[in-house]
Amino acid sequence: MRGFLTSSNGAPSIAVSSIGVTCAAALALPLSAPPAAAAPARPSGVAAAVRSSGAAVPARPSEAGASVRSSEAGVPGGTRSLPLVPLSRVRVLGTAPEQGLYRGDGEHFSLVGVVWNDPDTELHGRVQVRTRSARTGKWSGWQDVETHNADHGADPGTAERDARRVRGATAPLWVGESDGVDLRVRAAGRGARDGRTAEPQRPEPPLPSGLRLELVDPGAEAAPGGAPAQAPRTGPRSEAERAASAANTDLARFGALEIPALGKRATERELARLAGPVRAKPYIGPRPRIVTRRGWGADESLRQSGFVYTKKLKAAFVHHTASGNKYSCSQAPSVIRSIYRYHVASMGWRDIGYNFLVDKCGTIYEGRAGGVAKAVLGAHTLGFNNNSMGIAVIGSFGGTKPSGAAVKAVARLIAWKLGLSGADPRAKTYLTSGGGNLYPKGKKVRLNVISGHRDGFATECPGKRLYAKLGTARSSAARYQGR
């Protein structure tokens, strides 16, 4: 299956291979974490030498402390990329099995993640981080970062997946406004037992090469109600901004911060305008309110130009972002800007991977650019990005129940979006695998029209608590469509 690429102004250009990138979640390997400290302990030994200098491993000038900043005036935020250093003298196959980084102050970030050179290499081990609050000066306890993120990537063999800039990565973790960080990465088999470092009982894969800590600053936090704190007062200025806004002018005015909700009859009239006269009764849910990319403050200079489309939406895959649940609804735009920067600037994707995102208060946000009513090819479910869309609920739902507002928003969004193509949320459909760990490339797979990420790839995503709510989403979406 191939996608269709348009130029920045929306004019059709060339056909390109489908592109995919996905959400991530897997259970971390067991390791007992030490108690949290109110202030950083004094390092000793090798770790002390490493931490006192902050960068014991030399890096090329273009890499050490690399900073990715917006090129568009008035769009805040940025990314600091810092190489990790060995935390011991031990080496396994030439690689330090324990690496980390400590920055006591001087940073400004709200989201963290770890990346490495080869996207085909998995990190077998555990990643833990603690951060210092920029507001209180107190250090958090140690938090686990999801490491098994290979299921979040573009489909094998596609232009996006094969790009040289693509990296392997953990899931991103939202930590709130912070100014200090302490990170440690331990290879599998090197856990804490009785207070001592345990040696591996059998050979374990070494840590990936080129490990780097990504510190993402989303810029100013959003104001309550989902509107950006520094809402633009002028129209889109750059070509990329104009293209992203123009993609939604079939639904809202040019430069709109949100696409307003419609009633069912108005939505049916809009469907006739978009798709032509409908002979049979249309089954489509009322269009929900959607905050546009401009509404959540996307820096359009970060993503690749142009949009890529698939043929027809036949299914929706539900994800969680695995970025944690410690955010307020007013912070959701900041979380999205951070994930967007992490996907693009840190991991090397063309744009944010998801087509839509939903916060805990039920607000719906536009994800990958190209138009919310169009069949934009996302990068959310490795192997099944064609003819589908990806919806990510912001948070981690392995052990936490998703809010009723979020589940309702997912159902409302699917009832409208899949109603544009006539899909029944309670039905099943066939998708052709692009390759993955459950289904080989080319296999036709029968899936629910509303599926979880784990239905197309062996992963924990969207978390067992959110996955358990998909039956409710199916019945609710069908009811919203009038079925």
Short mmCIF file of C-alpha atoms in Angstrom, two decimals:
data_model
loop_
_atom_site.label_atom_id
_atom_site.label_comp_id
_atom_site.label_asym_id
_atom_site.label_seq_id
_atom_site.Cartn_x
_atom_site.Cartn_y
_atom_site.Cartn_z
CA MET A 1 0.00 0.00 0.00
CA ARG A 2 1.29 3.46 -0.81
CA GLY A 3 0.57 6.86 0.62
CA PHE A 4 0.11 10.10 -1.25
CA LEU A 5 2.36 13.06 -0.58
CA THR A 6 1.24 16.62 -1.08
CA SER A 7 3.38 19.71 -1.15
CA SER A 8 3.25 22.28 1.66
CA ASN A 9 0.52 24.23 -0.07
CA GLY A 10 -1.63 21.12 -0.32
CA ALA A 11 -1.15 20.48 -4.06
CA PRO A 12 -0.74 16.80 -4.98
CA SER A 13 2.85 15.80 -5.56
CA ILE A 14 4.25 12.29 -5.70
CA ALA A 15 3.22 8.94 -4.26
CA VAL A 16 5.48 7.68 -1.52
CA SER A 17 5.72 4.56 0.55
CA SER A 18 3.47 4.49 3.59
CA ILE A 19 4.87 5.95 6.67
CA GLY A 20 4.28 4.80 10.20
CA VAL A 21 5.32 5.59 13.68
CA THR A 22 3.71 4.38 16.86
CA CYS A 23 2.89 4.59 20.54
CA ALA A 24 4.84 2.68 23.12
CA ALA A 25 4.47 0.74 26.26
CA ALA A 26 5.89 -2.37 27.86
CA LEU A 27 6.53 -3.43 31.42
CA ALA A 28 10.02 -2.56 32.66
CA LEU A 29 12.28 -5.27 33.99
CA PRO A 30 12.12 -5.66 37.78
CA LEU A 31 14.66 -3.69 39.77
CA SER A 32 14.35 -2.35 43.26
CA ALA A 33 14.65 1.42 43.32
CA PRO A 34 16.42 3.24 46.15
CA PRO A 35 14.41 5.64 48.28
CA ALA A 36 13.90 9.17 47.03
CA ALA A 37 16.16 11.88 48.36
CA ALA A 38 15.23 15.44 49.10
CA ALA A 39 18.55 16.59 47.67
CA PRO A 40 21.16 14.90 45.48
CA ALA A 41 23.52 12.67 47.43
CA ARG A 42 27.26 13.25 47.12
CA PRO A 43 28.52 10.94 44.34
CA SER A 44 31.53 8.73 45.02
CA GLY A 45 34.00 6.66 43.05
CA VAL A 46 33.72 6.58 39.29
CA ALA A 47 30.26 8.11 39.40
CA ALA A 48 31.64 11.09 41.29
CA ALA A 49 34.25 11.72 38.65
CA VAL A 50 31.67 11.42 35.94
CA ARG A 51 29.07 13.63 37.59
CA SER A 52 31.42 16.35 38.70
CA SER A 53 32.46 16.98 35.13
CA GLY A 54 28.99 16.30 33.71
CA ALA A 55 30.42 14.84 30.48
CA ALA A 56 33.24 12.36 30.89
CA VAL A 57 32.81 10.93 27.40
CA PRO A 58 33.94 13.30 24.65
CA ALA A 59 31.48 13.95 21.85
CA ARG A 60 31.61 15.81 18.60
CA PRO A 61 30.89 19.53 19.01
CA SER A 62 27.71 19.12 17.01
CA GLU A 63 26.44 16.50 19.45
CA ALA A 64 27.57 17.28 23.00
CA GLY A 65 24.85 19.30 24.62
CA ALA A 66 23.19 19.74 21.23
CA SER A 67 20.22 22.06 21.32
CA VAL A 68 17.30 21.96 18.91
CA ARG A 69 15.46 25.26 18.90
CA SER A 70 12.51 26.67 17.03
CA SER A 71 13.36 28.77 14.00
CA GLU A 72 10.04 30.57 14.10
CA ALA A 73 9.90 33.72 16.20
CA GLY A 74 7.35 33.63 18.98
CA VAL A 75 7.30 29.80 19.27
CA PRO A 76 9.02 28.84 22.56
CA GLY A 77 10.62 25.58 23.57
CA GLY A 78 13.58 23.43 22.61
CA THR A 79 15.45 20.16 23.18
CA ARG A 80 18.76 19.49 24.93
CA SER A 81 20.48 16.27 23.82
CA LEU A 82 23.21 15.08 26.22
CA PRO A 83 25.44 11.98 25.87
CA LEU A 84 25.36 9.50 28.74
CA VAL A 85 28.57 8.48 30.52
CA PRO A 86 29.71 5.24 32.22
CA LEU A 87 28.84 4.89 35.90
CA SER A 88 31.37 2.10 36.52
CA ARG A 89 34.61 0.72 35.06
CA VAL A 90 32.94 -2.57 34.09
CA ARG A 91 32.53 -3.32 30.40
CA VAL A 92 30.31 -5.92 28.69
CA LEU A 93 31.24 -6.53 25.06
CA GLY A 94 33.05 -3.21 25.14
CA THR A 95 30.05 -1.27 26.46
CA ALA A 96 29.46 0.07 29.95
CA PRO A 97 26.44 -1.81 31.39
CA GLU A 98 25.59 1.12 33.64
CA GLN A 99 25.39 4.61 32.22
CA GLY A 100 23.82 7.84 33.36
CA LEU A 101 24.00 11.58 33.75
CA TYR A 102 23.53 14.10 36.54
CA ARG A 103 22.68 17.76 36.12
CA GLY A 104 22.08 19.51 39.44
CA ASP A 105 20.87 22.78 38.00
CA GLY A 106 20.92 25.01 34.96
CA GLU A 107 18.53 23.01 32.78
CA HIS A 108 14.91 23.82 31.94
CA PHE A 109 12.64 21.01 30.74
CA SER A 110 9.34 19.23 31.35
CA LEU A 111 9.73 15.91 29.49
CA VAL A 112 12.58 13.40 29.31
CA GLY A 113 13.50 10.41 27.18
CA VAL A 114 16.53 8.39 26.11
CA VAL A 115 17.53 7.81 22.49
CA TRP A 116 20.26 5.78 20.80
CA ASN A 117 21.77 5.33 17.35
CA ASP A 118 20.15 2.21 15.88
CA PRO A 119 16.31 2.11 15.74
CA ASP A 120 16.48 -1.67 15.18
CA THR A 121 18.25 -2.23 18.51
CA GLU A 122 16.19 -2.63 21.68
CA LEU A 123 17.26 -1.47 25.11
CA HIS A 124 17.24 -4.55 27.34
CA GLY A 125 17.39 -3.16 30.82
CA ARG A 126 15.94 -0.46 33.00
CA VAL A 127 15.88 3.32 32.72
CA GLN A 128 15.16 5.39 35.82
CA VAL A 129 15.10 9.13 36.33
CA ARG A 130 14.50 11.62 39.10
CA THR A 131 14.10 15.33 38.57
CA ARG A 132 14.17 18.52 40.60
CA SER A 133 11.12 20.74 40.54
CA ALA A 134 11.85 24.22 39.22
CA ARG A 135 9.11 25.55 41.51
CA THR A 136 9.89 23.89 44.82
CA GLY A 137 13.53 22.84 44.44
CA LYS A 138 12.67 19.34 45.71
CA TRP A 139 13.81 16.15 44.02
CA SER A 140 11.26 13.56 42.95
CA GLY A 141 11.56 9.87 43.65
CA TRP A 142 13.00 7.57 41.01
CA GLN A 143 10.59 6.95 38.13
CA ASP A 144 10.75 4.20 35.50
CA VAL A 145 10.84 5.16 31.84
CA GLU A 146 9.21 2.72 29.40
CA THR A 147 12.05 1.08 27.46
CA HIS A 148 10.36 -1.26 24.96
CA ASN A 149 9.35 1.28 22.36
CA ALA A 150 10.14 -0.55 19.10
CA ASP A 151 6.43 -0.88 18.36
CA HIS A 152 6.34 2.89 18.02
CA GLY A 153 7.94 3.47 14.67
CA ALA A 154 7.15 3.76 11.00
CA ASP A 155 6.27 0.66 9.01
CA PRO A 156 9.28 -1.40 7.85
CA GLY A 157 10.67 -0.41 4.47
CA THR A 158 8.99 3.00 4.33
CA ALA A 159 10.73 6.29 3.63
CA GLU A 160 10.06 7.57 7.15
CA ARG A 161 11.34 4.40 8.81
CA ASP A 162 14.48 4.17 6.66
CA ALA A 163 15.53 7.80 7.05
CA ARG A 164 19.08 8.11 8.40
CA ARG A 165 17.98 10.50 11.14
CA VAL A 166 15.66 7.93 12.82
CA ARG A 167 16.81 6.70 16.23
CA GLY A 168 15.81 4.09 18.75
CA ALA A 169 14.15 5.53 21.84
CA THR A 170 12.32 4.97 25.08
CA ALA A 171 8.83 6.34 25.56
CA PRO A 172 8.78 9.98 26.66
CA LEU A 173 8.05 10.77 30.32
CA TRP A 174 6.34 13.99 31.43
CA VAL A 175 7.99 15.25 34.63
CA GLY A 176 6.65 18.80 34.84
CA GLU A 177 8.68 21.98 34.98
CA SER A 178 12.14 20.93 36.17
CA ASP A 179 15.67 22.31 36.40
CA GLY A 180 17.70 19.29 37.54
CA VAL A 181 17.95 15.67 36.42
CA ASP A 182 19.55 12.42 37.58
CA LEU A 183 19.38 9.51 35.12
CA ARG A 184 20.64 5.95 35.24
CA VAL A 185 20.42 3.19 32.65
CA ARG A 186 21.26 -0.39 33.63
CA ALA A 187 21.56 -3.34 31.27
CA ALA A 188 19.42 -6.40 31.97
CA GLY A 189 20.95 -8.65 34.63
CA ARG A 190 22.54 -5.80 36.59
CA GLY A 191 20.02 -5.28 39.37
CA ALA A 192 20.31 -4.53 43.04
CA ARG A 193 20.33 -7.58 45.34
CA ASP A 194 20.87 -7.21 49.06
CA GLY A 195 22.35 -3.79 48.47
CA ARG A 196 25.03 -5.13 46.11
CA THR A 197 25.32 -5.03 42.34
CA ALA A 198 24.39 -8.43 40.95
CA GLU A 199 26.45 -9.97 38.16
CA PRO A 200 24.57 -11.44 35.19
CA GLN A 201 23.86 -15.15 35.47
CA ARG A 202 23.89 -15.50 31.69
CA PRO A 203 25.04 -13.35 28.79
CA GLU A 204 22.78 -10.35 28.30
CA PRO A 205 22.65 -7.95 25.35
CA PRO A 206 24.76 -4.85 25.90
CA LEU A 207 23.19 -1.42 26.07
CA PRO A 208 22.66 0.23 22.67
CA SER A 209 25.41 2.51 21.43
CA GLY A 210 25.06 6.27 21.40
CA LEU A 211 22.76 6.62 24.43
CA ARG A 212 21.64 10.22 24.95
CA LEU A 213 19.35 11.96 27.40
CA GLU A 214 16.75 14.21 25.78
CA LEU A 215 15.49 17.14 27.87
CA VAL A 216 12.46 18.68 26.19
CA ASP A 217 11.20 22.17 26.98
CA PRO A 218 7.70 22.71 25.55
CA GLY A 219 7.75 26.46 26.16
CA ALA A 220 5.14 28.41 28.10
CA GLU A 221 2.36 26.37 29.67
CA ALA A 222 -1.15 26.63 28.28
CA ALA A 223 -3.86 28.64 29.96
CA PRO A 224 -6.96 26.87 31.39
CA GLY A 225 -9.52 25.68 28.88
CA GLY A 226 -7.08 24.27 26.35
CA ALA A 227 -6.11 27.62 24.83
CA PRO A 228 -2.38 28.34 24.57
CA ALA A 229 -0.99 30.82 27.08
CA GLN A 230 0.49 32.86 24.25
CA ALA A 231 -2.28 32.41 21.71
CA PRO A 232 -1.28 33.83 18.34
CA ARG A 233 -2.90 37.18 17.62
CA THR A 234 -1.99 37.25 13.95
CA GLY A 235 -2.64 34.78 11.17
CA PRO A 236 -0.24 31.96 10.25
CA ARG A 237 3.02 33.47 9.02
CA SER A 238 5.29 30.77 7.59
CA GLU A 239 4.48 28.55 4.65
CA ALA A 240 4.36 25.50 6.95
CA GLU A 241 1.91 27.25 9.30
CA ARG A 242 -0.28 28.33 6.40
CA ALA A 243 -0.30 24.81 4.95
CA ALA A 244 -1.28 23.20 8.26
CA SER A 245 -4.14 25.69 8.72
CA ALA A 246 -5.28 25.48 5.10
CA ALA A 247 -5.69 21.69 5.45
CA ASN A 248 -8.65 22.33 7.78
CA THR A 249 -10.43 25.11 5.88
CA ASP A 250 -13.10 22.66 4.72
CA LEU A 251 -14.26 22.66 8.36
CA ALA A 252 -13.18 25.96 9.93
CA ARG A 253 -11.85 29.38 9.05
CA PHE A 254 -8.22 29.74 8.05
CA GLY A 255 -5.97 30.02 11.10
CA ALA A 256 -8.60 28.73 13.55
CA LEU A 257 -7.42 27.65 17.00
CA GLU A 258 -10.19 25.07 17.18
CA ILE A 259 -12.77 23.35 15.01
CA PRO A 260 -16.13 23.83 16.73
CA ALA A 261 -18.56 21.03 17.54
CA LEU A 262 -21.59 20.47 15.34
CA GLY A 263 -24.97 18.87 15.97
CA LYS A 264 -25.90 15.66 14.20
CA ARG A 265 -27.99 17.25 11.42
CA ALA A 266 -25.36 19.88 10.71
CA THR A 267 -22.75 17.10 10.58
CA GLU A 268 -24.85 15.14 8.09
CA ARG A 269 -25.14 18.23 5.89
CA GLU A 270 -21.41 18.72 6.12
CA LEU A 271 -20.87 15.07 5.11
CA ALA A 272 -22.96 15.65 1.98
CA ARG A 273 -20.86 18.70 1.17
CA LEU A 274 -17.57 16.85 1.68
CA ALA A 275 -18.46 13.48 0.13
CA GLY A 276 -21.32 14.36 -2.21
CA PRO A 277 -24.99 13.36 -1.98
CA VAL A 278 -25.62 10.33 0.23
CA ARG A 279 -28.38 8.01 -1.01
CA ALA A 280 -28.78 5.93 2.13
CA LYS A 281 -29.13 7.22 5.66
CA PRO A 282 -25.72 8.44 6.82
CA TYR A 283 -24.36 6.87 9.97
CA ILE A 284 -22.09 9.50 11.42
CA GLY A 285 -21.69 10.96 14.88
CA PRO A 286 -21.87 14.70 15.57
CA ARG A 287 -18.56 16.39 14.90
CA PRO A 288 -16.77 17.00 18.23
CA ARG A 289 -14.75 20.08 19.14
CA ILE A 290 -11.12 19.64 18.10
CA VAL A 291 -8.20 21.86 19.11
CA THR A 292 -6.07 22.43 16.02
CA ARG A 293 -2.28 22.27 15.83
CA ARG A 294 -2.24 26.05 15.94
CA GLY A 295 -4.45 25.88 19.01
CA TRP A 296 -1.98 23.74 20.98
CA GLY A 297 0.99 25.72 19.71
CA ALA A 298 2.72 23.39 17.21
CA ASP A 299 6.00 24.73 15.83
CA GLU A 300 5.38 23.87 12.18
CA SER A 301 9.05 24.46 11.30
CA LEU A 302 9.99 21.22 13.11
CA ARG A 303 8.10 18.76 10.92
CA GLN A 304 8.86 17.74 7.35
CA SER A 305 7.00 19.69 4.69
CA GLY A 306 4.07 18.18 2.85
CA PHE A 307 1.40 15.73 3.99
CA VAL A 308 1.06 12.01 3.36
CA TYR A 309 -2.35 10.36 2.96
CA THR A 310 -3.64 6.82 2.88
CA LYS A 311 -6.60 5.67 0.75
CA LYS A 312 -9.51 5.06 3.11
CA LEU A 313 -9.92 4.90 6.87
CA LYS A 314 -11.18 1.47 7.86
CA ALA A 315 -10.07 1.21 11.49
CA ALA A 316 -8.99 3.20 14.54
CA PHE A 317 -6.18 2.07 16.85
CA VAL A 318 -6.32 3.34 20.43
CA HIS A 319 -3.06 4.05 22.26
CA HIS A 320 -1.75 5.60 25.43
CA THR A 321 1.26 7.91 25.30
CA ALA A 322 2.95 6.07 28.22
CA SER A 323 4.15 9.49 29.38
CA GLY A 324 2.68 9.32 32.89
CA ASN A 325 -0.45 10.77 34.45
CA LYS A 326 1.02 13.67 36.43
CA TYR A 327 -0.32 16.48 34.29
CA SER A 328 -3.25 18.86 34.60
CA CYS A 329 -5.71 19.47 31.79
CA SER A 330 -4.34 23.00 31.36
CA GLN A 331 -0.90 21.42 30.79
CA ALA A 332 -2.11 19.07 28.04
CA PRO A 333 -1.03 21.39 25.17
CA SER A 334 2.44 21.55 26.75
CA VAL A 335 2.55 17.75 26.97
CA ILE A 336 1.58 17.49 23.30
CA ARG A 337 4.19 20.04 22.22
CA SER A 338 6.78 18.02 24.17
CA ILE A 339 5.77 14.70 22.58
CA TYR A 340 5.77 16.36 19.16
CA ARG A 341 9.32 17.65 19.71
CA TYR A 342 10.44 14.27 21.02
CA HIS A 343 9.01 12.41 18.03
CA VAL A 344 10.52 14.81 15.49
CA ALA A 345 13.68 16.37 16.95
CA SER A 346 14.81 13.44 19.11
CA MET A 347 13.53 10.33 17.30
CA GLY A 348 13.73 11.65 13.75
CA TRP A 349 10.12 11.16 12.63
CA ARG A 350 8.51 13.44 10.06
CA ASP A 351 5.80 14.67 12.47
CA ILE A 352 4.06 13.58 15.64
CA GLY A 353 3.01 9.96 15.20
CA TYR A 354 -0.63 10.06 16.30
CA ASN A 355 -3.51 11.43 14.24
CA PHE A 356 -5.33 12.65 17.35
CA LEU A 357 -4.68 12.97 21.08
CA VAL A 358 -7.17 13.10 23.95
CA ASP A 359 -6.47 14.43 27.46
CA LYS A 360 -7.96 13.29 30.77
CA CYS A 361 -10.66 15.99 30.60
CA GLY A 362 -11.87 14.75 27.22
CA THR A 363 -10.43 17.52 25.05
CA ILE A 364 -9.56 16.30 21.55
CA TYR A 365 -6.45 17.60 19.76
CA GLU A 366 -5.34 17.41 16.14
CA GLY A 367 -2.17 15.34 15.80
CA ARG A 368 -0.25 14.76 12.57
CA ALA A 369 -0.77 17.58 10.09
CA GLY A 370 -2.81 17.23 6.92
CA GLY A 371 -6.42 17.94 7.90
CA VAL A 372 -8.62 16.33 10.55
CA ALA A 373 -11.28 15.29 8.02
CA LYS A 374 -8.74 13.70 5.68
CA ALA A 375 -7.13 10.25 5.69
CA VAL A 376 -3.74 11.37 6.98
CA LEU A 377 -1.19 8.56 7.14
CA GLY A 378 0.08 8.43 10.71
CA ALA A 379 2.90 6.61 12.46
CA HIS A 380 1.18 4.94 15.38
CA THR A 381 0.76 1.17 14.91
CA LEU A 382 3.81 -0.49 13.38
CA GLY A 383 2.63 -2.62 10.48
CA PHE A 384 -0.90 -1.21 10.32
CA ASN A 385 -0.60 2.51 9.64
CA ASN A 386 -2.24 2.19 6.21
CA ASN A 387 -6.00 2.69 6.07
CA SER A 388 -6.19 3.41 9.79
CA MET A 389 -5.90 6.25 12.27
CA GLY A 390 -4.24 6.41 15.66
CA ILE A 391 -5.77 8.04 18.74
CA ALA A 392 -3.57 8.43 21.82
CA VAL A 393 -5.01 9.10 25.24
CA ILE A 394 -2.43 11.15 27.14
CA GLY A 395 -1.23 9.13 30.12
CA SER A 396 -0.22 5.63 31.21
CA PHE A 397 -2.99 3.08 31.77
CA GLY A 398 -1.32 -0.17 32.73
CA GLY A 399 -2.54 0.21 36.31
CA THR A 400 -4.51 3.45 36.18
CA LYS A 401 -8.10 3.64 34.99
CA PRO A 402 -8.73 6.18 32.21
CA SER A 403 -11.22 8.93 32.94
CA GLY A 404 -14.79 8.58 31.70
CA ALA A 405 -14.37 11.89 29.87
CA ALA A 406 -11.42 10.53 27.91
CA VAL A 407 -13.22 7.31 26.93
CA LYS A 408 -16.30 9.30 25.88
CA ALA A 409 -14.15 11.64 23.78
CA VAL A 410 -12.52 8.68 22.03
CA ALA A 411 -15.96 7.28 21.17
CA ARG A 412 -17.25 10.65 19.93
CA LEU A 413 -14.18 11.21 17.78
CA ILE A 414 -14.35 7.75 16.21
CA ALA A 415 -18.11 8.03 15.59
CA TRP A 416 -17.49 11.17 13.55
CA LYS A 417 -14.17 10.39 11.90
CA LEU A 418 -14.95 6.82 10.81
CA GLY A 419 -18.47 7.95 9.93
CA LEU A 420 -16.90 10.02 7.14
CA SER A 421 -15.89 6.75 5.49
CA GLY A 422 -18.97 4.75 6.51
CA ALA A 423 -17.27 2.42 9.02
CA ASP A 424 -19.34 0.71 11.74
CA PRO A 425 -17.54 0.93 15.12
CA ARG A 426 -18.95 -2.46 16.19
CA ALA A 427 -17.80 -4.28 13.06
CA LYS A 428 -14.60 -6.00 11.96
CA THR A 429 -12.46 -5.19 8.97
CA TYR A 430 -9.41 -6.49 7.10
CA LEU A 431 -6.07 -4.70 7.07
CA THR A 432 -2.88 -5.82 5.34
CA SER A 433 0.16 -6.05 7.60
CA GLY A 434 3.22 -4.01 6.72
CA GLY A 435 5.32 -6.27 8.95
CA GLY A 436 5.62 -6.65 12.70
CA ASN A 437 6.05 -9.14 15.53
CA LEU A 438 2.51 -10.54 15.33
CA TYR A 439 1.81 -10.69 11.60
CA PRO A 440 4.23 -11.01 8.66
CA LYS A 441 4.27 -8.44 5.92
CA GLY A 442 1.50 -8.97 3.37
CA LYS A 443 -0.81 -10.98 5.63
CA LYS A 444 -4.47 -9.88 5.63
CA VAL A 445 -5.62 -9.63 9.21
CA ARG A 446 -9.20 -9.45 10.51
CA LEU A 447 -9.40 -6.81 13.25
CA ASN A 448 -12.02 -4.87 15.14
CA VAL A 449 -12.80 -1.51 13.57
CA ILE A 450 -11.89 -0.08 16.99
CA SER A 451 -8.76 -1.94 18.08
CA GLY A 452 -6.05 -1.43 20.65
CA HIS A 453 -2.42 -1.09 19.65
CA ARG A 454 -1.76 -4.55 21.11
CA ASP A 455 -4.16 -6.09 18.56
CA GLY A 456 -1.71 -5.28 15.76
CA PHE A 457 1.59 -5.60 17.62
CA ALA A 458 2.76 -7.50 20.69
CA THR A 459 2.90 -4.61 23.17
CA GLU A 460 1.36 -3.48 26.45
CA CYS A 461 -0.15 -0.41 24.72
CA PRO A 462 -2.74 1.01 25.34
CA GLY A 463 -2.42 -0.39 28.86
CA LYS A 464 -4.77 -3.05 30.22
CA ARG A 465 -7.07 -0.54 31.93
CA LEU A 466 -7.68 1.48 28.77
CA TYR A 467 -7.87 -1.64 26.61
CA ALA A 468 -10.66 -2.91 28.88
CA LYS A 469 -12.71 0.19 27.94
CA LEU A 470 -12.67 -0.43 24.18
CA GLY A 471 -15.94 -2.38 24.31
CA THR A 472 -17.61 0.66 25.86
CA ALA A 473 -16.06 2.88 23.17
CA ARG A 474 -17.43 0.62 20.41
CA SER A 475 -21.01 0.60 21.69
CA SER A 476 -20.97 4.33 22.46
CA ALA A 477 -19.54 5.24 19.05
CA ALA A 478 -22.19 3.16 17.30
CA ARG A 479 -24.91 4.89 19.32
CA TYR A 480 -23.52 8.33 18.43
CA GLN A 481 -23.71 7.28 14.77
CA GLY A 482 -27.37 6.38 15.17
CA ARG A 483 -26.92 2.62 14.73
#
